[in-house]
Each structure stands twice: as C-alpha cells, then as structure tokens.
Amino acid sequence: MSYDLYIGDKAFSSWSLRGWLLLEHFGLPYRAHLVGLYAGTLAADLAPLAPARTVPVLVCEDGAVLFDSMAIAEELATRHPDAGLWPEAPKARALARSMAAEMHAGFQAMRGECPMQLYHQWVGFQPSEAVLKDLARLELLVSHAKTMATDGPWLFGDYSIADAFFAPLMARIAGFGLPVNSDVAAYMHTTLTDPAFRLWRAEGILVTYQPFPYPQPLEKRDWPISAP
C-alpha cells in the first residue's frame, strides 16, 4: 500500500504540513507531489482529483480521495489502527481529538495575522488582543494535555495526530516571536527541532520567491531554531 499526497509550497502551506507529518511520522508509505499553490496552477493541478480544490489531498491505493486535513487524519487512523495515530488511553484520546478539531477550525486571529513562513523571524511584531487571546487559549490546552501525557515530549507523551495539527501554530509563534509561557515554549522547541519538521523546513526554504508572500513592514532576523 502506498499513498499519493499532494501538497503546496513547504515554506508557507500550513495545511500541507499537517498531512505530510502524519505520513512521515508514522512511517506510512507515500509519494509527495508539489502543486502550484503560489505558481497559479493549483486548480489545473488538482483538476484530476475533483472535487478537491485545496491542499493537502491524499489519494489512497484504492482510489479514495481525501481533501481535508482532518478527514485525512481520521481516515489514516481508521486504515492503520495499530499505528498509534491517536493516544491509546480513552480520556487522552478524547482530549486529543477535541484539541485537533479546535486547531482545525479555530485560532482564526493567529491564522489571519501571523501567516506561517519558515524563512526567518519578524522583529517587533505587536500581537493584537485577538492574537493574545488565541495564545492564552493555546497555553490552557497545552497545560491540560500535560495532565494526561505519558512519558515523552509531545502533547500526550507519544507523537499523535494532535501534534501534527499543532505544528504550524508552533511555526507561527517562532516566525513572529510571539509571547508564550514556558510550557508552550518547550513544546515549540520540541516541534521545531523534530527531524521530520527540520526536513520539511530545509526543503521549503530552498525555494526563493519574488515577491515574498505575506510581507510585513518589519525587520527580520534568523529563524530562532538552528538549522540541522
């Protein structure tokens, strides 16, 4: 069995990152295909996969097409019940599902004001009250997850779907230098130093863009987590 995963530009596509991390982290066989998210060919590239119109898109060996990151996560968990995509303990699994679903649909202020980019850190960004509320909510969720975590550095001890869904938010925090408490800072470091994330970023920043997507009227400094 092998999957075909269609993704957008690695340095910017937060949704694509989630789908890719699920396959990469759990050792599921896949072939990745880059589509023209910023090159303007997205619709044409995805036309053979209708009704998909956004990335990521996962095509299963039996021809099933999934075009939503949460649907991809749940389908992979169903098809690979022994892979450990969700925590095993019922209470932890319920919380992980709820947190992943909230991340999938929420945190709109951070999505809008702090687009993911993996090249550098913007200097002097001033988060709005709405972004600060998102950060406070994030701190609460991470703290609550720690009460159910087994041994291990991830939200629930071992890596799970929830960690794949939270990864882009950790990149937003790093890319904009957002203020977080020590628990979130430690979790961000775990996420961004993870070999899978490092590989994704290393490949993404090989591409240059003119003009740079999502520019900010700010100075910039090096990405805060050192390169591998």
PDB file of N, CA and C in Angstrom, residues 42-132:
ATOM      1  N   LEU A  42      -2.742  25.802  -9.247  1.00  0.00           N
ATOM      2  CA  LEU A  42      -3.381  24.898  -8.292  1.00  0.00           C
ATOM      3  C   LEU A  42      -4.625  24.237  -8.869  1.00  0.00           C
ATOM      4  N   ALA A  43      -5.526  25.023  -9.454  1.00  0.00           N
ATOM      5  CA  ALA A  43      -6.780  24.467  -9.967  1.00  0.00           C
ATOM      6  C   ALA A  43      -6.510  23.425 -11.055  1.00  0.00           C
ATOM      7  N   ALA A  44      -5.603  23.733 -11.959  1.00  0.00           N
ATOM      8  CA  ALA A  44      -5.287  22.788 -13.026  1.00  0.00           C
ATOM      9  C   ALA A  44      -4.609  21.536 -12.478  1.00  0.00           C
ATOM     10  N   ASP A  45      -3.719  21.724 -11.505  1.00  0.00           N
ATOM     11  CA  ASP A  45      -3.011  20.581 -10.926  1.00  0.00           C
ATOM     12  C   ASP A  45      -3.948  19.630 -10.200  1.00  0.00           C
ATOM     13  N   LEU A  46      -4.992  20.195  -9.564  1.00  0.00           N
ATOM     14  CA  LEU A  46      -5.913  19.366  -8.795  1.00  0.00           C
ATOM     15  C   LEU A  46      -7.128  18.916  -9.595  1.00  0.00           C
ATOM     16  N   ALA A  47      -7.264  19.376 -10.835  1.00  0.00           N
ATOM     17  CA  ALA A  47      -8.435  19.034 -11.637  1.00  0.00           C
ATOM     18  C   ALA A  47      -8.657  17.523 -11.740  1.00  0.00           C
ATOM     19  N   PRO A  48      -7.610  16.702 -11.925  1.00  0.00           N
ATOM     20  CA  PRO A  48      -7.842  15.251 -11.999  1.00  0.00           C
ATOM     21  C   PRO A  48      -8.320  14.642 -10.686  1.00  0.00           C
ATOM     22  N   LEU A  49      -8.255  15.429  -9.590  1.00  0.00           N
ATOM     23  CA  LEU A  49      -8.621  14.914  -8.276  1.00  0.00           C
ATOM     24  C   LEU A  49      -9.943  15.500  -7.793  1.00  0.00           C
ATOM     25  N   ALA A  50     -10.752  16.032  -8.692  1.00  0.00           N
ATOM     26  CA  ALA A  50     -12.034  16.645  -8.337  1.00  0.00           C
ATOM     27  C   ALA A  50     -12.846  15.683  -7.468  1.00  0.00           C
ATOM     28  N   PRO A  51     -13.545  16.247  -6.452  1.00  0.00           N
ATOM     29  CA  PRO A  51     -13.811  17.669  -6.215  1.00  0.00           C
ATOM     30  C   PRO A  51     -12.782  18.386  -5.336  1.00  0.00           C
ATOM     31  N   ALA A  52     -11.603  17.830  -5.158  1.00  0.00           N
ATOM     32  CA  ALA A  52     -10.581  18.523  -4.363  1.00  0.00           C
ATOM     33  C   ALA A  52     -10.262  19.876  -4.991  1.00  0.00           C
ATOM     34  N   ARG A  53     -10.058  20.875  -4.132  1.00  0.00           N
ATOM     35  CA  ARG A  53      -9.692  22.200  -4.644  1.00  0.00           C
ATOM     36  C   ARG A  53      -8.651  22.896  -3.762  1.00  0.00           C
ATOM     37  N   THR A  54      -8.280  22.257  -2.651  1.00  0.00           N
ATOM     38  CA  THR A  54      -7.258  22.799  -1.766  1.00  0.00           C
ATOM     39  C   THR A  54      -6.295  21.682  -1.396  1.00  0.00           C
ATOM     40  N   VAL A  55      -5.149  22.059  -0.860  1.00  0.00           N
ATOM     41  CA  VAL A  55      -4.191  21.083  -0.367  1.00  0.00           C
ATOM     42  C   VAL A  55      -4.240  21.050   1.166  1.00  0.00           C
ATOM     43  N   PRO A  56      -3.895  19.880   1.753  1.00  0.00           N
ATOM     44  CA  PRO A  56      -3.396  18.664   1.108  1.00  0.00           C
ATOM     45  C   PRO A  56      -4.523  17.815   0.541  1.00  0.00           C
ATOM     46  N   VAL A  57      -4.139  16.974  -0.412  1.00  0.00           N
ATOM     47  CA  VAL A  57      -5.037  15.956  -0.948  1.00  0.00           C
ATOM     48  C   VAL A  57      -4.329  14.612  -0.819  1.00  0.00           C
ATOM     49  N   LEU A  58      -5.038  13.647  -0.294  1.00  0.00           N
ATOM     50  CA  LEU A  58      -4.486  12.299  -0.159  1.00  0.00           C
ATOM     51  C   LEU A  58      -5.276  11.348  -1.046  1.00  0.00           C
ATOM     52  N   VAL A  59      -4.551  10.620  -1.891  1.00  0.00           N
ATOM     53  CA  VAL A  59      -5.166   9.599  -2.736  1.00  0.00           C
ATOM     54  C   VAL A  59      -4.711   8.243  -2.229  1.00  0.00           C
ATOM     55  N   CYS A  60      -5.672   7.417  -1.861  1.00  0.00           N
ATOM     56  CA  CYS A  60      -5.374   6.092  -1.333  1.00  0.00           C
ATOM     57  C   CYS A  60      -5.194   5.101  -2.482  1.00  0.00           C
ATOM     58  N   GLU A  61      -4.618   3.958  -2.145  1.00  0.00           N
ATOM     59  CA  GLU A  61      -4.339   2.964  -3.171  1.00  0.00           C
ATOM     60  C   GLU A  61      -5.611   2.467  -3.847  1.00  0.00           C
ATOM     61  N   ASP A  62      -6.725   2.481  -3.111  1.00  0.00           N
ATOM     62  CA  ASP A  62      -7.993   2.035  -3.695  1.00  0.00           C
ATOM     63  C   ASP A  62      -8.695   3.145  -4.479  1.00  0.00           C
ATOM     64  N   GLY A  63      -8.050   4.311  -4.604  1.00  0.00           N
ATOM     65  CA  GLY A  63      -8.610   5.413  -5.379  1.00  0.00           C
ATOM     66  C   GLY A  63      -9.391   6.424  -4.575  1.00  0.00           C
ATOM     67  N   ALA A  64      -9.598   6.172  -3.297  1.00  0.00           N
ATOM     68  CA  ALA A  64     -10.314   7.148  -2.463  1.00  0.00           C
ATOM     69  C   ALA A  64      -9.516   8.450  -2.393  1.00  0.00           C
ATOM     70  N   VAL A  65     -10.225   9.572  -2.499  1.00  0.00           N
ATOM     71  CA  VAL A  65      -9.602  10.892  -2.480  1.00  0.00           C
ATOM     72  C   VAL A  65     -10.102  11.654  -1.255  1.00  0.00           C
ATOM     73  N   LEU A  66      -9.158  12.132  -0.435  1.00  0.00           N
ATOM     74  CA  LEU A  66      -9.486  12.935   0.734  1.00  0.00           C
ATOM     75  C   LEU A  66      -8.869  14.307   0.565  1.00  0.00           C
ATOM     76  N   PHE A  67      -9.651  15.355   0.805  1.00  0.00           N
ATOM     77  CA  PHE A  67      -9.177  16.719   0.521  1.00  0.00           C
ATOM     78  C   PHE A  67      -9.406  17.655   1.691  1.00  0.00           C
ATOM     79  N   ASP A  68      -9.259  17.132   2.894  1.00  0.00           N
ATOM     80  CA  ASP A  68      -9.331  17.916   4.119  1.00  0.00           C
ATOM     81  C   ASP A  68      -8.385  17.268   5.112  1.00  0.00           C
ATOM     82  N   SER A  69      -7.600  18.074   5.831  1.00  0.00           N
ATOM     83  CA  SER A  69      -6.572  17.503   6.694  1.00  0.00           C
ATOM     84  C   SER A  69      -7.150  16.676   7.835  1.00  0.00           C
ATOM     85  N   MET A  70      -8.288  17.082   8.397  1.00  0.00           N
ATOM     86  CA  MET A  70      -8.901  16.279   9.446  1.00  0.00           C
ATOM     87  C   MET A  70      -9.439  14.970   8.893  1.00  0.00           C
ATOM     88  N   ALA A  71     -10.030  15.019   7.718  1.00  0.00           N
ATOM     89  CA  ALA A  71     -10.503  13.791   7.092  1.00  0.00           C
ATOM     90  C   ALA A  71      -9.349  12.846   6.799  1.00  0.00           C
ATOM     91  N   ILE A  72      -8.228  13.410   6.348  1.00  0.00           N
ATOM     92  CA  ILE A  72      -7.035  12.598   6.101  1.00  0.00           C
ATOM     93  C   ILE A  72      -6.578  11.928   7.391  1.00  0.00           C
ATOM     94  N   ALA A  73      -6.514  12.693   8.472  1.00  0.00           N
ATOM     95  CA  ALA A  73      -6.060  12.152   9.752  1.00  0.00           C
ATOM     96  C   ALA A  73      -6.955  11.014  10.227  1.00  0.00           C
ATOM     97  N   GLU A  74      -8.256  11.223  10.184  1.00  0.00           N
ATOM     98  CA  GLU A  74      -9.175  10.201  10.671  1.00  0.00           C
ATOM     99  C   GLU A  74      -9.166   8.960   9.774  1.00  0.00           C
ATOM    100  N   GLU A  75      -9.053   9.162   8.475  1.00  0.00           N
ATOM    101  CA  GLU A  75      -9.015   8.017   7.570  1.00  0.00           C
ATOM    102  C   GLU A  75      -7.748   7.198   7.781  1.00  0.00           C
ATOM    103  N   LEU A  76      -6.623   7.872   7.979  1.00  0.00           N
ATOM    104  CA  LEU A  76      -5.379   7.147   8.246  1.00  0.00           C
ATOM    105  C   LEU A  76      -5.478   6.377   9.559  1.00  0.00           C
ATOM    106  N   ALA A  77      -6.086   6.981  10.577  1.00  0.00           N
ATOM    107  CA  ALA A  77      -6.260   6.283  11.851  1.00  0.00           C
ATOM    108  C   ALA A  77      -7.154   5.053  11.685  1.00  0.00           C
ATOM    109  N   THR A  78      -8.162   5.150  10.825  1.00  0.00           N
ATOM    110  CA  THR A  78      -9.053   4.017  10.577  1.00  0.00           C
ATOM    111  C   THR A  78      -8.341   2.912   9.814  1.00  0.00           C
ATOM    112  N   ARG A  79      -7.563   3.296   8.808  1.00  0.00           N
ATOM    113  CA  ARG A  79      -6.884   2.305   7.973  1.00  0.00           C
ATOM    114  C   ARG A  79      -5.659   1.695   8.651  1.00  0.00           C
ATOM    115  N   HIS A  80      -5.134   2.374   9.652  1.00  0.00           N
ATOM    116  CA  HIS A  80      -3.933   1.886  10.342  1.00  0.00           C
ATOM    117  C   HIS A  80      -4.178   1.914  11.853  1.00  0.00           C
ATOM    118  N   PRO A  81      -5.074   1.050  12.337  1.00  0.00           N
ATOM    119  CA  PRO A  81      -5.462   1.121  13.757  1.00  0.00           C
ATOM    120  C   PRO A  81      -4.333   0.795  14.723  1.00  0.00           C
ATOM    121  N   ASP A  82      -3.301   0.120  14.268  1.00  0.00           N
ATOM    122  CA  ASP A  82      -2.201  -0.245  15.157  1.00  0.00           C
ATOM    123  C   ASP A  82      -1.030   0.728  15.088  1.00  0.00           C
ATOM    124  N   ALA A  83      -1.170   1.806  14.323  1.00  0.00           N
ATOM    125  CA  ALA A  83      -0.059   2.740  14.142  1.00  0.00           C
ATOM    126  C   ALA A  83       0.057   3.758  15.272  1.00  0.00           C
ATOM    127  N   GLY A  84      -0.983   3.868  16.097  1.00  0.00           N
ATOM    128  CA  GLY A  84      -0.928   4.790  17.225  1.00  0.00           C
ATOM    129  C   GLY A  84      -1.110   6.238  16.850  1.00  0.00           C
ATOM    130  N   LEU A  85      -1.938   6.525  15.862  1.00  0.00           N
ATOM    131  CA  LEU A  85      -2.129   7.922  15.459  1.00  0.00           C
ATOM    132  C   LEU A  85      -2.823   8.746  16.538  1.00  0.00           C
ATOM    133  N   TRP A  86      -3.731   8.139  17.278  1.00  0.00           N
ATOM    134  CA  TRP A  86      -4.358   8.783  18.432  1.00  0.00           C
ATOM    135  C   TRP A  86      -3.817   8.148  19.708  1.00  0.00           C
ATOM    136  N   PRO A  87      -3.823   8.872  20.829  1.00  0.00           N
ATOM    137  CA  PRO A  87      -3.425   8.257  22.100  1.00  0.00           C
ATOM    138  C   PRO A  87      -4.293   7.042  22.413  1.00  0.00           C
ATOM    139  N   GLU A  88      -3.712   6.081  23.097  1.00  0.00           N
ATOM    140  CA  GLU A  88      -4.439   4.848  23.395  1.00  0.00           C
ATOM    141  C   GLU A  88      -5.443   5.019  24.519  1.00  0.00           C
ATOM    142  N   ALA A  89      -5.087   5.775  25.552  1.00  0.00           N
ATOM    143  CA  ALA A  89      -5.974   5.949  26.700  1.00  0.00           C
ATOM    144  C   ALA A  89      -7.223   6.726  26.287  1.00  0.00           C
ATOM    145  N   PRO A  90      -8.413   6.246  26.662  1.00  0.00           N
ATOM    146  CA  PRO A  90      -9.649   6.881  26.191  1.00  0.00           C
ATOM    147  C   PRO A  90      -9.757   8.376  26.508  1.00  0.00           C
ATOM    148  N   LYS A  91      -9.430   8.779  27.749  1.00  0.00           N
ATOM    149  CA  LYS A  91      -9.561  10.198  28.087  1.00  0.00           C
ATOM    150  C   LYS A  91      -8.568  11.045  27.300  1.00  0.00           C
ATOM    151  N   ALA A  92      -7.342  10.569  27.168  1.00  0.00           N
ATOM    152  CA  ALA A  92      -6.341  11.307  26.395  1.00  0.00           C
ATOM    153  C   ALA A  92      -6.742  11.363  24.931  1.00  0.00           C
ATOM    154  N   ARG A  93      -7.276  10.259  24.415  1.00  0.00           N
ATOM    155  CA  ARG A  93      -7.701  10.237  23.006  1.00  0.00           C
ATOM    156  C   ARG A  93      -8.832  11.228  22.770  1.00  0.00           C
ATOM    157  N   ALA A  94      -9.776  11.294  23.697  1.00  0.00           N
ATOM    158  CA  ALA A  94     -10.891  12.240  23.557  1.00  0.00           C
ATOM    159  C   ALA A  94     -10.385  13.678  23.556  1.00  0.00           C
ATOM    160  N   LEU A  95      -9.456  13.975  24.454  1.00  0.00           N
ATOM    161  CA  LEU A  95      -8.920  15.335  24.503  1.00  0.00           C
ATOM    162  C   LEU A  95      -8.105  15.632  23.249  1.00  0.00           C
ATOM    163  N   ALA A  96      -7.307  14.682  22.801  1.00  0.00           N
ATOM    164  CA  ALA A  96      -6.510  14.890  21.591  1.00  0.00           C
ATOM    165  C   ALA A  96      -7.407  15.162  20.392  1.00  0.00           C
ATOM    166  N   ARG A  97      -8.496  14.439  20.283  1.00  0.00           N
ATOM    167  CA  ARG A  97      -9.441  14.663  19.178  1.00  0.00           C
ATOM    168  C   ARG A  97     -10.053  16.061  19.276  1.00  0.00           C
ATOM    169  N   SER A  98     -10.432  16.452  20.467  1.00  0.00           N
ATOM    170  CA  SER A  98     -11.039  17.772  20.645  1.00  0.00           C
ATOM    171  C   SER A  98     -10.054  18.882  20.330  1.00  0.00           C
ATOM    172  N   MET A  99      -8.807  18.720  20.780  1.00  0.00           N
ATOM    173  CA  MET A  99      -7.792  19.745  20.530  1.00  0.00           C
ATOM    174  C   MET A  99      -7.455  19.840  19.051  1.00  0.00           C
ATOM    175  N   ALA A 100      -7.336  18.711  18.382  1.00  0.00           N
ATOM    176  CA  ALA A 100      -7.053  18.739  16.943  1.00  0.00           C
ATOM    177  C   ALA A 100      -8.199  19.385  16.181  1.00  0.00           C
ATOM    178  N   ALA A 101      -9.435  19.082  16.581  1.00  0.00           N
ATOM    179  CA  ALA A 101     -10.594  19.677  15.913  1.00  0.00           C
ATOM    180  C   ALA A 101     -10.642  21.179  16.141  1.00  0.00           C
ATOM    181  N   GLU A 102     -10.324  21.626  17.366  1.00  0.00           N
ATOM    182  CA  GLU A 102     -10.310  23.068  17.629  1.00  0.00           C
ATOM    183  C   GLU A 102      -9.207  23.748  16.818  1.00  0.00           C
ATOM    184  N   MET A 103      -8.056  23.106  16.731  1.00  0.00           N
ATOM    185  CA  MET A 103      -6.975  23.684  15.935  1.00  0.00           C
ATOM    186  C   MET A 103      -7.362  23.742  14.462  1.00  0.00           C
ATOM    187  N   HIS A 104      -8.078  22.743  13.996  1.00  0.00           N
ATOM    188  CA  HIS A 104      -8.506  22.680  12.602  1.00  0.00           C
ATOM    189  C   HIS A 104      -9.449  23.820  12.257  1.00  0.00           C
ATOM    190  N   ALA A 105     -10.306  24.193  13.200  1.00  0.00           N
ATOM    191  CA  ALA A 105     -11.350  25.186  12.906  1.00  0.00           C
ATOM    192  C   ALA A 105     -11.123  26.531  13.573  1.00  0.00           C
ATOM    193  N   GLY A 106     -10.272  26.596  14.591  1.00  0.00           N
ATOM    194  CA  GLY A 106     -10.152  27.808  15.382  1.00  0.00           C
ATOM    195  C   GLY A 106      -8.862  28.562  15.169  1.00  0.00           C
ATOM    196  N   PHE A 107      -8.507  29.382  16.179  1.00  0.00           N
ATOM    197  CA  PHE A 107      -7.298  30.189  16.162  1.00  0.00           C
ATOM    198  C   PHE A 107      -7.245  31.082  14.918  1.00  0.00           C
ATOM    199  N   GLN A 108      -8.393  31.685  14.631  1.00  0.00           N
ATOM    200  CA  GLN A 108      -8.517  32.471  13.407  1.00  0.00           C
ATOM    201  C   GLN A 108      -7.662  33.730  13.437  1.00  0.00           C
ATOM    202  N   ALA A 109      -7.498  34.340  14.592  1.00  0.00           N
ATOM    203  CA  ALA A 109      -6.693  35.568  14.652  1.00  0.00           C
ATOM    204  C   ALA A 109      -5.241  35.273  14.297  1.00  0.00           C
ATOM    205  N   MET A 110      -4.700  34.205  14.848  1.00  0.00           N
ATOM    206  CA  MET A 110      -3.315  33.858  14.526  1.00  0.00           C
ATOM    207  C   MET A 110      -3.163  33.466  13.070  1.00  0.00           C
ATOM    208  N   ARG A 111      -4.145  32.769  12.531  1.00  0.00           N
ATOM    209  CA  ARG A 111      -4.092  32.404  11.111  1.00  0.00           C
ATOM    210  C   ARG A 111      -4.048  33.657  10.240  1.00  0.00           C
ATOM    211  N   GLY A 112      -4.903  34.629  10.569  1.00  0.00           N
ATOM    212  CA  GLY A 112      -5.006  35.813   9.734  1.00  0.00           C
ATOM    213  C   GLY A 112      -3.857  36.789   9.887  1.00  0.00           C
ATOM    214  N   GLU A 113      -3.370  36.950  11.122  1.00  0.00           N
ATOM    215  CA  GLU A 113      -2.349  37.974  11.379  1.00  0.00           C
ATOM    216  C   GLU A 113      -0.922  37.439  11.344  1.00  0.00           C
ATOM    217  N   CYS A 114      -0.766  36.134  11.492  1.00  0.00           N
ATOM    218  CA  CYS A 114       0.574  35.532  11.589  1.00  0.00           C
ATOM    219  C   CYS A 114       0.706  34.363  10.619  1.00  0.00           C
ATOM    220  N   PRO A 115       0.670  34.616   9.322  1.00  0.00           N
ATOM    221  CA  PRO A 115       0.769  33.511   8.361  1.00  0.00           C
ATOM    222  C   PRO A 115       2.077  32.747   8.518  1.00  0.00           C
ATOM    223  N   MET A 116       1.997  31.431   8.372  1.00  0.00           N
ATOM    224  CA  MET A 116       3.196  30.611   8.536  1.00  0.00           C
ATOM    225  C   MET A 116       4.201  30.896   7.440  1.00  0.00           C
ATOM    226  N   GLN A 117       5.431  31.128   7.839  1.00  0.00           N
ATOM    227  CA  GLN A 117       6.568  31.205   6.924  1.00  0.00           C
ATOM    228  C   GLN A 117       7.788  30.709   7.696  1.00  0.00           C
ATOM    229  N   LEU A 118       8.647  29.980   7.031  1.00  0.00           N
ATOM    230  CA  LEU A 118       9.717  29.260   7.719  1.00  0.00           C
ATOM    231  C   LEU A 118      11.104  29.822   7.441  1.00  0.00           C
ATOM    232  N   TYR A 119      11.208  31.016   6.878  1.00  0.00           N
ATOM    233  CA  TYR A 119      12.493  31.577   6.482  1.00  0.00           C
ATOM    234  C   TYR A 119      13.210  32.317   7.615  1.00  0.00           C
ATOM    235  N   HIS A 120      12.457  33.095   8.399  1.00  0.00           N
ATOM    236  CA  HIS A 120      13.086  33.996   9.357  1.00  0.00           C
ATOM    237  C   HIS A 120      12.078  34.348  10.441  1.00  0.00           C
ATOM    238  N   GLN A 121      12.497  35.149  11.373  1.00  0.00           N
ATOM    239  CA  GLN A 121      11.591  35.672  12.393  1.00  0.00           C
ATOM    240  C   GLN A 121      11.421  37.171  12.173  1.00  0.00           C
ATOM    241  N   TRP A 122      10.179  37.616  12.141  1.00  0.00           N
ATOM    242  CA  TRP A 122       9.899  39.043  12.059  1.00  0.00           C
ATOM    243  C   TRP A 122      10.192  39.688  13.408  1.00  0.00           C
ATOM    244  N   VAL A 123      10.789  40.871  13.397  1.00  0.00           N
ATOM    245  CA  VAL A 123      11.197  41.559  14.621  1.00  0.00           C
ATOM    246  C   VAL A 123      10.226  42.701  14.920  1.00  0.00           C
ATOM    247  N   GLY A 124       9.713  42.722  16.145  1.00  0.00           N
ATOM    248  CA  GLY A 124       8.890  43.842  16.571  1.00  0.00           C
ATOM    249  C   GLY A 124       7.414  43.692  16.278  1.00  0.00           C
ATOM    250  N   PHE A 125       6.956  42.483  15.913  1.00  0.00           N
ATOM    251  CA  PHE A 125       5.528  42.283  15.664  1.00  0.00           C
ATOM    252  C   PHE A 125       4.754  42.480  16.961  1.00  0.00           C
ATOM    253  N   GLN A 126       3.681  43.260  16.884  1.00  0.00           N
ATOM    254  CA  GLN A 126       2.846  43.530  18.047  1.00  0.00           C
ATOM    255  C   GLN A 126       1.525  42.776  17.907  1.00  0.00           C
ATOM    256  N   PRO A 127       1.351  41.701  18.678  1.00  0.00           N
ATOM    257  CA  PRO A 127       0.119  40.916  18.543  1.00  0.00           C
ATOM    258  C   PRO A 127      -1.102  41.695  19.004  1.00  0.00           C
ATOM    259  N   SER A 128      -2.189  41.521  18.297  1.00  0.00           N
ATOM    260  CA  SER A 128      -3.449  42.154  18.668  1.00  0.00           C
ATOM    261  C   SER A 128      -4.046  41.454  19.883  1.00  0.00           C
ATOM    262  N   GLU A 129      -5.087  42.048  20.436  1.00  0.00           N
ATOM    263  CA  GLU A 129      -5.780  41.409  21.556  1.00  0.00           C
ATOM    264  C   GLU A 129      -6.338  40.055  21.150  1.00  0.00           C
ATOM    265  N   ALA A 130      -6.802  39.955  19.909  1.00  0.00           N
ATOM    266  CA  ALA A 130      -7.347  38.673  19.445  1.00  0.00           C
ATOM    267  C   ALA A 130      -6.261  37.604  19.377  1.00  0.00           C
ATOM    268  N   VAL A 131      -5.067  37.975  18.922  1.00  0.00           N
ATOM    269  CA  VAL A 131      -3.957  37.018  18.889  1.00  0.00           C
ATOM    270  C   VAL A 131      -3.561  36.622  20.304  1.00  0.00           C
ATOM    271  N   LEU A 132      -3.520  37.578  21.224  1.00  0.00           N
ATOM    272  CA  LEU A 132      -3.186  37.265  22.613  1.00  0.00           C
ATOM    273  C   LEU A 132      -4.207  36.316  23.228  1.00  0.00           C
TER     274      LEU A 132
END
